[in-house]
mmCIF file of C-alpha atoms in Angstrom:
data_model
loop_
_atom_site.group_PDB
_atom_site.id
_atom_site.type_symbol
_atom_site.label_atom_id
_atom_site.label_comp_id
_atom_site.label_asym_id
_atom_site.label_seq_id
_atom_site.Cartn_x
_atom_site.Cartn_y
_atom_site.Cartn_z
ATOM 1 C CA MET A 1 96.914 15.553 59.015
ATOM 2 C CA ARG A 2 95.366 16.628 62.327
ATOM 3 C CA LYS A 3 98.375 18.841 63.054
ATOM 4 C CA ALA A 4 98.049 20.541 59.670
ATOM 5 C CA LEU A 5 94.363 21.449 60.097
ATOM 6 C CA PRO A 6 94.898 24.240 62.680
ATOM 7 C CA LEU A 7 97.693 25.668 60.518
ATOM 8 C CA LEU A 8 95.452 25.612 57.451
ATOM 9 C CA LEU A 9 92.640 27.319 59.379
ATOM 10 C CA LEU A 10 95.045 29.964 60.663
ATOM 11 C CA ALA A 11 96.461 30.537 57.185
ATOM 12 C CA GLY A 12 92.935 30.821 55.761
ATOM 13 C CA ALA A 13 91.939 33.363 58.417
ATOM 14 C CA GLY A 14 95.110 35.335 57.767
ATOM 15 C CA LEU A 15 94.437 35.329 54.025
ATOM 16 C CA TYR A 16 90.872 36.556 54.620
ATOM 17 C CA VAL A 17 92.041 39.452 56.827
ATOM 18 C CA PHE A 18 94.778 40.337 54.327
ATOM 19 C CA SER A 19 92.286 40.394 51.441
ATOM 20 C CA GLN A 20 89.911 42.600 53.442
ATOM 21 C CA VAL A 21 92.708 45.047 54.258
ATOM 22 C CA GLN A 22 93.736 45.160 50.594
ATOM 23 C CA SER A 23 90.178 45.854 49.441
ATOM 24 C CA PHE A 24 89.401 48.298 52.262
ATOM 25 C CA GLY A 25 90.608 51.368 50.369
ATOM 26 C CA LYS A 26 88.456 50.384 47.404
ATOM 27 C CA THR A 27 85.325 49.701 49.424
ATOM 28 C CA MET A 28 85.399 52.613 51.879
ATOM 29 C CA THR A 29 84.205 55.917 50.450
ATOM 30 C CA VAL A 30 83.284 59.366 51.714
ATOM 31 C CA ARG A 31 80.684 61.747 50.347
ATOM 32 C CA LEU A 32 79.183 65.049 51.358
ATOM 33 C CA GLY A 33 75.924 64.535 53.221
ATOM 34 C CA GLY A 34 75.084 68.204 53.652
ATOM 35 C CA ILE A 35 76.133 71.733 54.523
ATOM 36 C CA ALA A 36 73.848 73.888 56.660
ATOM 37 C CA PHE A 37 74.225 77.438 57.928
ATOM 38 C CA ASP A 38 73.944 77.609 61.733
ATOM 39 C CA ALA A 39 72.295 80.995 62.372
ATOM 40 C CA ALA A 40 72.178 80.635 66.167
ATOM 41 C CA LYS A 41 75.888 79.886 66.537
ATOM 42 C CA THR A 42 76.728 82.633 64.031
ATOM 43 C CA ARG A 43 74.710 85.171 66.060
ATOM 44 C CA ALA A 44 76.490 83.958 69.208
ATOM 45 C CA THR A 45 79.813 85.056 67.653
ATOM 46 C CA ALA A 46 78.329 88.542 67.004
ATOM 47 C CA PHE A 47 78.698 87.720 63.289
ATOM 48 C CA PHE A 48 82.493 87.720 63.530
ATOM 49 C CA LYS A 49 82.278 84.140 62.283
ATOM 50 C CA ALA A 50 79.834 82.322 60.056
ATOM 51 C CA ILE A 51 79.243 78.793 61.348
ATOM 52 C CA PHE A 52 78.350 75.942 59.022
ATOM 53 C CA ASN A 53 77.533 72.353 59.950
ATOM 54 C CA VAL A 54 79.063 69.918 57.475
ATOM 55 C CA LYS A 55 77.969 66.302 57.429
ATOM 56 C CA LEU A 56 80.176 63.667 55.802
ATOM 57 C CA ILE A 57 78.882 60.168 55.136
ATOM 58 C CA VAL A 58 81.499 57.435 55.220
ATOM 59 C CA ASN A 59 80.448 54.146 53.625
ATOM 60 C CA ASN A 60 82.359 51.041 54.638
ATOM 61 C CA ALA A 61 81.386 48.130 52.387
ATOM 62 C CA SER A 62 84.289 45.978 53.599
ATOM 63 C CA GLY A 63 84.097 43.246 56.203
ATOM 64 C CA LEU A 64 86.481 45.091 58.538
ATOM 65 C CA GLN A 65 85.834 47.829 61.038
ATOM 66 C CA GLY A 66 87.732 51.007 60.190
ATOM 67 C CA VAL A 67 88.747 54.023 62.198
ATOM 68 C CA ILE A 68 88.974 57.601 60.998
ATOM 69 C CA LYS A 69 92.134 58.838 62.703
ATOM 70 C CA GLY A 70 91.941 62.471 61.562
ATOM 71 C CA GLY A 71 92.091 64.619 58.481
ATOM 72 C CA LYS A 72 91.673 68.084 57.050
ATOM 73 C CA LEU A 73 88.910 69.738 55.052
ATOM 74 C CA ALA A 74 88.711 73.074 53.285
ATOM 75 C CA LEU A 75 85.504 74.987 52.564
ATOM 76 C CA ILE A 76 85.813 76.868 49.276
ATOM 77 C CA PHE A 77 83.664 79.737 47.990
ATOM 78 C CA ASN A 78 84.319 81.462 44.640
ATOM 79 C CA ASN A 79 87.521 79.420 44.200
ATOM 80 C CA LYS A 80 88.942 80.704 47.496
ATOM 81 C CA ILE A 81 89.424 78.796 50.742
ATOM 82 C CA VAL A 82 87.252 80.601 53.281
ATOM 83 C CA GLY A 83 87.282 78.096 56.140
ATOM 84 C CA GLY A 84 88.061 74.567 57.091
ATOM 85 C CA VAL A 85 88.623 71.870 59.651
ATOM 86 C CA ASP A 86 92.155 70.987 60.740
ATOM 87 C CA ARG A 87 91.249 68.213 63.159
ATOM 88 C CA ILE A 88 88.686 65.485 62.831
ATOM 89 C CA ALA A 89 87.877 63.426 65.913
ATOM 90 C CA GLU A 90 88.623 59.724 65.866
ATOM 91 C CA THR A 91 85.520 57.930 64.636
ATOM 92 C CA THR A 92 84.798 54.216 64.308
ATOM 93 C CA VAL A 93 83.309 53.076 61.002
ATOM 94 C CA ASN A 94 81.668 49.681 61.442
ATOM 95 C CA ALA A 95 81.927 47.015 58.771
ATOM 96 C CA GLY A 96 79.149 47.115 56.179
ATOM 97 C CA SER A 97 77.711 50.426 57.357
ATOM 98 C CA ASN A 98 77.352 54.143 56.735
ATOM 99 C CA THR A 99 78.718 56.449 59.429
ATOM 100 C CA ILE A 100 77.867 60.129 59.691
ATOM 101 C CA VAL A 101 80.779 62.369 60.637
ATOM 102 C CA PRO A 102 79.443 65.761 61.788
ATOM 103 C CA LEU A 103 81.840 68.708 61.540
ATOM 104 C CA GLU A 104 81.553 72.361 62.438
ATOM 105 C CA VAL A 105 83.271 74.792 60.085
ATOM 106 C CA SER A 106 83.738 78.364 61.185
ATOM 107 C CA ILE A 107 84.471 81.034 58.607
ATOM 108 C CA ASN A 108 86.030 84.257 59.771
ATOM 109 C CA THR A 109 83.766 86.886 58.192
ATOM 110 C CA LEU A 110 86.856 88.825 57.117
ATOM 111 C CA ASN A 111 87.553 85.939 54.722
ATOM 112 C CA LEU A 112 84.270 86.774 52.975
ATOM 113 C CA VAL A 113 84.873 90.528 52.553
ATOM 114 C CA GLY A 114 85.911 90.194 48.909
ATOM 115 C CA ASN A 115 82.770 88.154 48.201
ATOM 116 C CA ILE A 116 80.197 90.229 50.119
ATOM 117 C CA THR A 117 78.631 91.755 47.000
ATOM 118 C CA ASP A 118 78.245 88.296 45.436
ATOM 119 C CA ILE A 119 76.716 86.912 48.646
ATOM 120 C CA ILE A 120 74.287 89.841 49.001
ATOM 121 C CA ARG A 121 73.247 89.443 45.364
ATOM 122 C CA MET A 122 72.737 85.695 45.764
ATOM 123 C CA VAL A 123 70.784 85.977 49.028
ATOM 124 C CA GLY A 124 68.708 88.917 47.715
ATOM 125 C CA SER A 125 67.691 87.024 44.603
ATOM 126 C CA GLY A 126 67.045 83.776 46.470
ATOM 127 C CA MET A 127 69.949 82.035 44.756
ATOM 128 C CA PRO A 128 71.713 79.324 46.716
ATOM 129 C CA ILE A 129 75.325 79.860 47.702
ATOM 130 C CA LYS A 130 77.633 77.106 46.433
ATOM 131 C CA PHE A 131 80.427 75.782 48.607
ATOM 132 C CA LYS A 132 82.968 73.145 47.709
ATOM 133 C CA VAL A 133 84.362 70.766 50.317
ATOM 134 C CA VAL A 134 87.838 69.432 49.558
ATOM 135 C CA GLY A 135 89.990 67.337 51.838
ATOM 136 C CA THR A 136 91.306 64.075 53.172
ATOM 137 C CA LEU A 137 90.171 61.721 55.910
ATOM 138 C CA VAL A 138 92.956 59.586 57.354
ATOM 139 C CA THR A 139 91.903 56.052 58.281
ATOM 140 C CA ASN A 140 93.773 53.142 59.781
ATOM 141 C CA TYR A 141 93.869 51.549 56.295
ATOM 142 C CA GLY A 142 94.615 54.578 54.088
ATOM 143 C CA ASN A 143 93.281 57.970 53.049
ATOM 144 C CA LEU A 144 89.864 58.907 51.705
ATOM 145 C CA GLU A 145 89.588 61.966 49.457
ATOM 146 C CA ILE A 146 86.562 64.226 49.111
ATOM 147 C CA ASN A 147 85.960 66.925 46.507
ATOM 148 C CA GLU A 148 82.274 67.810 46.285
ATOM 149 C CA GLU A 149 80.152 70.907 45.829
ATOM 150 C CA GLN A 150 76.819 71.723 47.436
ATOM 151 C CA SER A 151 74.432 74.656 47.587
ATOM 152 C CA VAL A 152 73.465 76.311 50.857
ATOM 153 C CA SER A 153 70.490 78.575 51.389
ATOM 154 C CA LEU A 154 70.836 81.316 54.005
#
């Protein structure tokens, strides 16, 4: 019996880790925390690029620490991809926590040429500009998808 106890404890620990890994994809989520126009960085590019700070909030309700290994995001305006992020730095997501993943998205102003009249109208009337963030974060346990829209005031 004494020889079986360590094996039972090891099997129990293995079962716990396996169950946490299986539930990880269901308990880890990503949502859009905010999009903000960065006027100073945009001016620094001589307005050749519009810089936006995008904040993602990753919630890890599981009992395991996760790691964001990378991913890609697209910033969409008027149903057209105008910018994005091709690389996301490796980020640790602690068990039972929310982790903020800050990203900088640069939009080549030439990508906005077809939408300039809409943007001028929106800014002139005080209307917010709506952007959609679509993409995937790759974690060590699977992928997290995001598809959310948010308004930005310039």
